[in-house]
Amino acid sequence: MVQDDLKNFTTPVFPFTAIVGQEEMKLALQLNVIDPKIGGVMIMGDRGTGKSTTIRAIADLLPKIEVVTDDPFNSHPTNLELMSNEVKSIIQKNPADIKTEWIKIPMVDLPLGATEDRVCGTIDIEKALTEGIKAFEPGLLAKANRGILYVDEVNLLDDHLVDILLDSAASGWNTVEREGISIRHPARFVLVGSGNPEEGELRPQLLDRFGMHAEIRTVKDPILRVKVVEERTSFDQSPMIWIENYESQQQELRDRIVEAQQLLPTVEIDYELRIKISEVCSRLDVDGLRGDIVTNRAARAHAAYHNRDKVTIEDISKIITLCLRHRLRKDPLESIDSGDKVNKIFKEVFELED
């Protein structure tokens, strides 16, 4: 009985709908959940501004997912892209052997001192040679499949590890090779990085790989600060009452996100708007086409979030700064544009008045 209680015990998480302010960060996270192919979020801001709290809150808010029981990769029972090779072969031989269960969306924290083996997983060469089987020990990328991978202080992480994370997030797969043995497994997750700009920025090449960049600042208004402090204190004293009070709002947002995910494939964006998005990117001298692609994706996700099947200029105006501001920095010593430059060019191209 005690064991069951321990198994069912979870640490209370501050409700997402109760978070005051930080709209930019909340919007970026919601859009990435609606369409993980946007490419993740980089959240830069002062210490103690609720970055970790908000990221844990969005993971807790999301609906449960169906996975194959006892599968280390959270394999989807029907979608081949989200399924490990072992599950695929079982389905081909005898689909009746597949048992499933519903779990909370995985939220994986990547510690700063993590090694490449811990992140990607390891192959037991000795076992492979003596027993003739691929003995693979899954890493954090396997755990994060179909969930959220959170890297706090991502700007302090080794560049080659950031590269591995971004490659997996972009391709949806992780490949581990040791001594001629190769293992490949699905690793489709929303990559969320956070950091404090005082401790240094990511190199422009790595920063460009993040889909969106949200900036957060410490709240200056004393009344709002007091409200935040009071709410946090009240939650710490009686978390379960708080969670119950916000349950209807949480469920409403949960339903809205699920509906947006279902609507997303049907959302269209007019050719004229796509031309103008690319003109903004061109005039801002954004390298490559990643900025164009992400802006199109985010605009469609924003339209789906507002239950529309056609992108409007309003949708683009809400997300274009988040998608482009971190792509303007060519010199690692430059600071990231606050968004004014993007906004100015956006208004000129779309012929909007200030």
Short mmCIF file of C-alpha atoms in Angstrom, two decimals:
data_model
loop_
_atom_site.label_atom_id
_atom_site.label_comp_id
_atom_site.label_asym_id
_atom_site.label_seq_id
_atom_site.Cartn_x
_atom_site.Cartn_y
_atom_site.Cartn_z
CA MET A 1 0.00 0.00 0.00
CA VAL A 2 2.80 2.38 0.96
CA GLN A 3 4.57 1.44 -2.29
CA ASP A 4 1.44 2.35 -4.31
CA ASP A 5 1.20 5.69 -2.50
CA LEU A 6 4.84 6.42 -3.31
CA LYS A 7 4.30 5.41 -6.95
CA ASN A 8 1.31 7.73 -7.31
CA PHE A 9 2.95 10.63 -5.46
CA THR A 10 3.92 13.54 -7.67
CA THR A 11 5.40 16.89 -6.75
CA PRO A 12 2.73 19.60 -7.19
CA VAL A 13 3.43 21.84 -10.19
CA PHE A 14 2.42 25.52 -10.31
CA PRO A 15 -0.51 25.82 -12.78
CA PHE A 16 0.40 27.30 -16.19
CA THR A 17 -2.76 29.44 -16.27
CA ALA A 18 -1.82 31.00 -12.92
CA ILE A 19 1.49 32.43 -14.15
CA VAL A 20 1.38 36.24 -14.19
CA GLY A 21 2.93 38.09 -17.16
CA GLN A 22 5.80 36.71 -19.32
CA GLU A 23 3.39 36.50 -22.29
CA GLU A 24 6.20 36.16 -24.86
CA MET A 25 7.61 33.04 -23.21
CA LYS A 26 4.16 31.48 -22.67
CA LEU A 27 3.15 32.07 -26.31
CA ALA A 28 6.39 30.59 -27.68
CA LEU A 29 6.00 27.46 -25.55
CA GLN A 30 2.36 26.95 -26.54
CA LEU A 31 3.09 27.34 -30.27
CA ASN A 32 5.96 24.81 -30.05
CA VAL A 33 3.66 22.33 -28.35
CA ILE A 34 1.07 22.80 -31.13
CA ASP A 35 3.77 22.31 -33.80
CA PRO A 36 7.04 20.80 -32.46
CA LYS A 37 8.58 21.25 -35.93
CA ILE A 38 8.92 24.99 -35.20
CA GLY A 39 12.20 23.93 -33.63
CA GLY A 40 12.10 24.76 -29.95
CA VAL A 41 12.50 27.91 -27.88
CA MET A 42 15.46 29.73 -26.45
CA ILE A 43 14.39 31.71 -23.38
CA MET A 44 16.83 34.39 -22.27
CA GLY A 45 16.22 36.53 -19.21
CA ASP A 46 17.19 37.62 -15.73
CA ARG A 47 17.60 35.14 -12.89
CA GLY A 48 14.51 34.35 -10.82
CA THR A 49 11.95 35.32 -13.49
CA GLY A 50 10.09 32.00 -13.49
CA LYS A 51 11.69 30.35 -16.54
CA SER A 52 11.88 26.85 -15.01
CA THR A 53 8.48 27.20 -13.32
CA THR A 54 6.79 28.07 -16.64
CA ILE A 55 8.47 25.25 -18.57
CA ARG A 56 7.49 22.66 -15.93
CA ALA A 57 3.97 24.10 -15.90
CA ILE A 58 3.46 23.67 -19.67
CA ALA A 59 4.63 20.03 -19.46
CA ASP A 60 2.20 19.39 -16.60
CA LEU A 61 -0.64 21.06 -18.52
CA LEU A 62 -0.39 18.88 -21.62
CA PRO A 63 -2.72 15.90 -22.16
CA LYS A 64 -1.47 12.34 -21.58
CA ILE A 65 -0.03 10.36 -24.50
CA GLU A 66 -0.48 6.69 -25.43
CA VAL A 67 2.79 4.72 -25.40
CA VAL A 68 3.84 1.10 -25.83
CA THR A 69 4.20 -0.42 -22.34
CA ASP A 70 7.79 -0.89 -21.08
CA ASP A 71 9.28 0.72 -24.20
CA PRO A 72 12.24 3.00 -23.31
CA PHE A 73 11.52 5.33 -26.26
CA ASN A 74 7.84 6.12 -25.43
CA SER A 75 6.99 4.58 -28.81
CA HIS A 76 3.66 5.48 -30.42
CA PRO A 77 1.52 2.34 -31.04
CA THR A 78 0.56 3.32 -34.64
CA ASN A 79 2.77 6.19 -35.90
CA LEU A 80 5.89 4.72 -37.56
CA GLU A 81 7.89 7.96 -37.18
CA LEU A 82 7.53 7.81 -33.39
CA MET A 83 8.25 4.11 -33.00
CA SER A 84 11.42 2.18 -32.15
CA ASN A 85 12.68 -0.61 -34.44
CA GLU A 86 11.87 -3.24 -31.78
CA VAL A 87 8.22 -2.14 -31.66
CA LYS A 88 8.06 -2.07 -35.48
CA SER A 89 9.28 -5.67 -35.71
CA ILE A 90 6.79 -6.85 -33.03
CA ILE A 91 3.94 -5.16 -34.93
CA GLN A 92 5.03 -6.82 -38.20
CA LYS A 93 5.14 -10.29 -36.56
CA ASN A 94 2.23 -10.12 -34.12
CA PRO A 95 0.41 -6.81 -33.47
CA ALA A 96 -1.63 -8.45 -30.67
CA ASP A 97 1.54 -8.59 -28.51
CA ILE A 98 1.61 -4.78 -28.25
CA LYS A 99 0.24 -3.48 -24.95
CA THR A 100 -0.21 0.26 -24.40
CA GLU A 101 -0.64 2.66 -21.50
CA TRP A 102 -1.29 6.39 -21.07
CA ILE A 103 1.44 8.48 -19.46
CA LYS A 104 2.08 12.15 -18.73
CA ILE A 105 4.13 13.91 -21.42
CA PRO A 106 7.80 13.29 -20.52
CA MET A 107 9.67 16.32 -19.23
CA VAL A 108 13.42 15.67 -19.19
CA ASP A 109 15.94 17.99 -17.50
CA LEU A 110 19.40 17.92 -19.01
CA PRO A 111 22.01 18.60 -16.31
CA LEU A 112 24.92 20.90 -17.19
CA GLY A 113 27.55 18.26 -16.46
CA ALA A 114 25.93 15.62 -18.71
CA THR A 115 28.28 13.58 -20.89
CA GLU A 116 27.63 12.64 -24.51
CA ASP A 117 26.95 9.01 -23.44
CA ARG A 118 24.37 10.18 -20.89
CA VAL A 119 22.62 12.28 -23.54
CA CYS A 120 22.71 9.89 -26.52
CA GLY A 121 22.87 6.50 -24.81
CA THR A 122 25.60 3.84 -24.90
CA ILE A 123 26.20 0.50 -26.60
CA ASP A 124 27.62 -2.33 -24.47
CA ILE A 125 30.27 -3.56 -26.91
CA GLU A 126 31.25 -6.57 -24.77
CA LYS A 127 27.67 -7.84 -24.61
CA ALA A 128 27.22 -7.21 -28.32
CA LEU A 129 30.33 -9.25 -29.17
CA THR A 130 29.84 -12.11 -26.70
CA GLU A 131 26.06 -12.53 -26.93
CA GLY A 132 25.57 -11.24 -30.46
CA ILE A 133 22.82 -8.79 -29.49
CA LYS A 134 22.71 -5.03 -29.68
CA ALA A 135 22.88 -4.07 -26.00
CA PHE A 136 21.80 -0.43 -26.00
CA GLU A 137 21.44 1.62 -22.84
CA PRO A 138 19.07 4.52 -23.75
CA GLY A 139 20.04 8.08 -22.84
CA LEU A 140 18.14 11.29 -22.16
CA LEU A 141 17.18 11.74 -25.85
CA ALA A 142 15.31 8.42 -25.71
CA LYS A 143 13.44 9.48 -22.55
CA ALA A 144 12.52 12.82 -24.14
CA ASN A 145 10.93 11.30 -27.26
CA ARG A 146 7.40 12.79 -27.70
CA GLY A 147 8.02 15.14 -24.77
CA ILE A 148 9.95 18.23 -23.73
CA LEU A 149 13.73 18.39 -23.24
CA TYR A 150 14.72 21.29 -21.02
CA VAL A 151 18.28 22.60 -20.84
CA ASP A 152 18.79 25.27 -18.19
CA GLU A 153 21.87 27.48 -18.72
CA VAL A 154 22.14 26.15 -22.29
CA ASN A 155 24.69 28.90 -23.02
CA LEU A 156 27.10 27.16 -20.59
CA LEU A 157 26.70 23.72 -22.22
CA ASP A 158 29.49 22.34 -24.43
CA ASP A 159 28.97 23.39 -28.07
CA HIS A 160 29.19 19.81 -29.39
CA LEU A 161 26.41 18.72 -26.99
CA VAL A 162 24.21 21.63 -28.10
CA ASP A 163 24.89 20.52 -31.69
CA ILE A 164 23.74 16.96 -30.89
CA LEU A 165 20.54 18.24 -29.23
CA LEU A 166 19.71 20.55 -32.12
CA ASP A 167 20.41 17.85 -34.73
CA SER A 168 18.11 15.38 -32.96
CA ALA A 169 15.41 18.00 -32.45
CA ALA A 170 15.54 18.91 -36.16
CA SER A 171 15.65 15.37 -37.58
CA GLY A 172 13.54 13.61 -34.94
CA TRP A 173 16.13 10.78 -34.72
CA ASN A 174 19.19 9.96 -32.64
CA THR A 175 21.96 7.72 -33.98
CA VAL A 176 24.63 6.15 -31.76
CA GLU A 177 27.64 4.46 -33.36
CA ARG A 178 30.36 2.54 -31.50
CA GLU A 179 32.94 0.17 -32.96
CA GLY A 180 30.94 -0.44 -36.14
CA ILE A 181 27.65 -1.02 -34.32
CA SER A 182 24.91 1.50 -35.06
CA ILE A 183 21.63 2.13 -33.20
CA ARG A 184 18.98 4.59 -34.37
CA HIS A 185 15.88 5.55 -32.43
CA PRO A 186 13.16 8.24 -32.59
CA ALA A 187 13.92 11.42 -30.62
CA ARG A 188 11.20 13.91 -31.46
CA PHE A 189 10.87 16.48 -28.69
CA VAL A 190 10.36 20.18 -28.05
CA LEU A 191 13.79 21.57 -27.16
CA VAL A 192 13.60 24.38 -24.61
CA GLY A 193 16.79 26.17 -23.60
CA SER A 194 17.07 28.93 -21.05
CA GLY A 195 19.87 31.14 -19.88
CA ASN A 196 21.00 34.44 -18.43
CA PRO A 197 22.55 36.80 -21.04
CA GLU A 198 25.05 38.07 -18.43
CA GLU A 199 26.73 34.64 -18.52
CA GLY A 200 27.28 34.84 -22.27
CA GLU A 201 25.26 34.15 -25.41
CA LEU A 202 25.26 31.08 -27.63
CA ARG A 203 27.28 31.29 -30.82
CA PRO A 204 25.16 32.75 -33.70
CA GLN A 205 25.40 29.44 -35.63
CA LEU A 206 23.80 27.54 -32.73
CA LEU A 207 21.33 30.26 -31.84
CA ASP A 208 19.99 30.27 -35.40
CA ARG A 209 19.01 26.60 -34.98
CA PHE A 210 16.44 27.43 -32.28
CA GLY A 211 13.03 28.11 -33.83
CA MET A 212 12.05 30.95 -31.49
CA HIS A 213 13.76 33.29 -29.04
CA ALA A 214 11.80 34.72 -26.12
CA GLU A 215 13.15 37.47 -23.88
CA ILE A 216 11.91 37.94 -20.36
CA ARG A 217 12.55 40.77 -18.00
CA THR A 218 12.10 41.22 -14.26
CA VAL A 219 8.70 42.78 -13.51
CA LYS A 220 9.19 46.43 -12.49
CA ASP A 221 5.65 47.30 -11.32
CA PRO A 222 5.60 46.98 -7.47
CA ILE A 223 1.88 45.97 -7.40
CA LEU A 224 2.45 43.18 -9.92
CA ARG A 225 5.57 42.03 -8.03
CA VAL A 226 3.58 41.79 -4.80
CA LYS A 227 0.88 39.78 -6.63
CA VAL A 228 3.47 37.31 -7.95
CA VAL A 229 5.05 36.90 -4.49
CA GLU A 230 1.67 36.43 -2.79
CA GLU A 231 0.52 33.85 -5.35
CA ARG A 232 3.72 31.84 -5.06
CA THR A 233 3.59 31.92 -1.23
CA SER A 234 -0.06 30.88 -1.25
CA PHE A 235 0.69 28.00 -3.67
CA ASP A 236 3.59 26.74 -1.51
CA GLN A 237 1.33 26.69 1.57
CA SER A 238 -1.60 24.79 0.00
CA PRO A 239 -0.68 23.51 -3.49
CA MET A 240 -3.57 21.05 -3.87
CA ILE A 241 -6.21 23.75 -3.25
CA TRP A 242 -4.49 25.96 -5.81
CA ILE A 243 -4.37 23.21 -8.40
CA GLU A 244 -8.11 22.51 -7.86
CA ASN A 245 -8.98 26.22 -8.20
CA TYR A 246 -7.26 26.41 -11.59
CA GLU A 247 -8.37 23.01 -12.91
CA SER A 248 -11.17 24.34 -15.14
CA GLN A 249 -8.86 26.97 -16.72
CA GLN A 250 -6.14 24.35 -17.18
CA GLN A 251 -8.60 21.97 -18.88
CA GLU A 252 -9.87 24.77 -21.13
CA LEU A 253 -6.33 25.56 -22.32
CA ARG A 254 -5.54 21.84 -22.68
CA ASP A 255 -8.58 21.39 -24.96
CA ARG A 256 -7.62 24.49 -26.94
CA ILE A 257 -4.10 23.14 -27.58
CA VAL A 258 -5.43 19.71 -28.66
CA GLU A 259 -7.95 21.35 -31.02
CA ALA A 260 -5.18 23.54 -32.48
CA GLN A 261 -2.99 20.45 -33.07
CA GLN A 262 -5.85 18.80 -34.96
CA LEU A 263 -6.64 21.95 -36.98
CA LEU A 264 -2.99 22.72 -37.87
CA PRO A 265 -2.70 20.50 -41.02
CA THR A 266 -5.60 22.39 -42.64
CA VAL A 267 -4.32 25.93 -41.92
CA GLU A 268 -3.32 27.85 -45.05
CA ILE A 269 -1.17 30.91 -45.59
CA ASP A 270 -1.69 33.03 -48.73
CA TYR A 271 1.09 33.30 -51.31
CA GLU A 272 1.19 37.12 -50.92
CA LEU A 273 1.80 36.79 -47.17
CA ARG A 274 4.55 34.21 -47.74
CA ILE A 275 6.24 36.58 -50.20
CA LYS A 276 6.10 39.40 -47.64
CA ILE A 277 7.53 37.19 -44.86
CA SER A 278 10.46 36.32 -47.13
CA GLU A 279 10.89 40.01 -48.03
CA VAL A 280 11.18 40.86 -44.31
CA CYS A 281 13.82 38.13 -43.87
CA SER A 282 15.69 39.34 -46.94
CA ARG A 283 15.71 42.99 -45.84
CA LEU A 284 16.90 41.97 -42.36
CA ASP A 285 19.76 40.05 -44.06
CA VAL A 286 18.84 36.80 -42.30
CA ASP A 287 21.25 34.01 -43.32
CA GLY A 288 19.68 30.92 -44.90
CA LEU A 289 15.99 30.10 -45.16
CA ARG A 290 15.38 28.83 -41.63
CA GLY A 291 13.86 32.18 -40.61
CA ASP A 292 11.33 32.04 -43.46
CA ILE A 293 10.35 28.44 -42.67
CA VAL A 294 9.96 28.99 -38.92
CA THR A 295 7.94 32.19 -39.38
CA ASN A 296 5.53 30.39 -41.73
CA ARG A 297 5.17 27.47 -39.31
CA ALA A 298 4.67 29.69 -36.25
CA ALA A 299 2.09 31.86 -38.05
CA ARG A 300 0.09 28.75 -38.96
CA ALA A 301 0.31 27.45 -35.36
CA HIS A 302 -0.85 30.88 -34.08
CA ALA A 303 -3.84 30.81 -36.44
CA ALA A 304 -4.72 27.25 -35.31
CA TYR A 305 -4.44 28.35 -31.66
CA HIS A 306 -7.08 31.01 -32.41
CA ASN A 307 -9.24 28.42 -34.19
CA ARG A 308 -8.76 29.83 -37.71
CA ASP A 309 -7.82 27.91 -40.86
CA LYS A 310 -6.26 30.92 -42.60
CA VAL A 311 -3.27 32.98 -41.47
CA THR A 312 -3.83 36.74 -41.04
CA ILE A 313 -1.36 39.65 -40.83
CA GLU A 314 -2.25 39.79 -37.11
CA ASP A 315 -0.91 36.22 -36.67
CA ILE A 316 2.36 37.15 -38.37
CA SER A 317 2.77 40.34 -36.33
CA LYS A 318 2.46 38.37 -33.06
CA ILE A 319 5.19 35.85 -33.88
CA ILE A 320 7.66 37.41 -36.35
CA THR A 321 9.85 39.06 -33.69
CA LEU A 322 10.08 35.78 -31.73
CA CYS A 323 11.15 33.97 -34.91
CA LEU A 324 13.70 36.44 -36.30
CA ARG A 325 15.30 38.60 -33.61
CA HIS A 326 18.03 36.05 -32.75
CA ARG A 327 18.97 35.55 -36.42
CA LEU A 328 20.24 39.13 -36.94
CA ARG A 329 23.39 38.78 -34.86
CA LYS A 330 26.40 38.09 -37.10
CA ASP A 331 29.12 38.86 -34.55
CA PRO A 332 29.27 36.74 -31.35
CA LEU A 333 30.09 39.89 -29.38
CA GLU A 334 26.95 41.72 -30.51
CA SER A 335 23.86 41.68 -28.30
CA ILE A 336 20.54 40.30 -29.57
CA ASP A 337 18.09 42.76 -31.11
CA SER A 338 15.24 43.64 -28.73
CA GLY A 339 12.78 43.29 -31.59
CA ASP A 340 12.57 46.94 -32.67
CA LYS A 341 14.48 46.33 -35.89
CA VAL A 342 12.27 43.35 -36.85
CA ASN A 343 9.12 45.30 -36.00
CA LYS A 344 10.19 48.33 -38.04
CA ILE A 345 10.91 46.30 -41.21
CA PHE A 346 7.74 44.22 -40.70
CA LYS A 347 5.60 47.39 -40.64
CA GLU A 348 7.33 48.79 -43.74
CA VAL A 349 6.91 45.58 -45.79
CA PHE A 350 3.33 44.96 -44.71
CA GLU A 351 2.57 48.70 -45.15
CA LEU A 352 1.26 49.14 -41.61
CA GLU A 353 1.20 52.47 -39.83
CA ASP A 354 2.94 52.98 -36.49
#
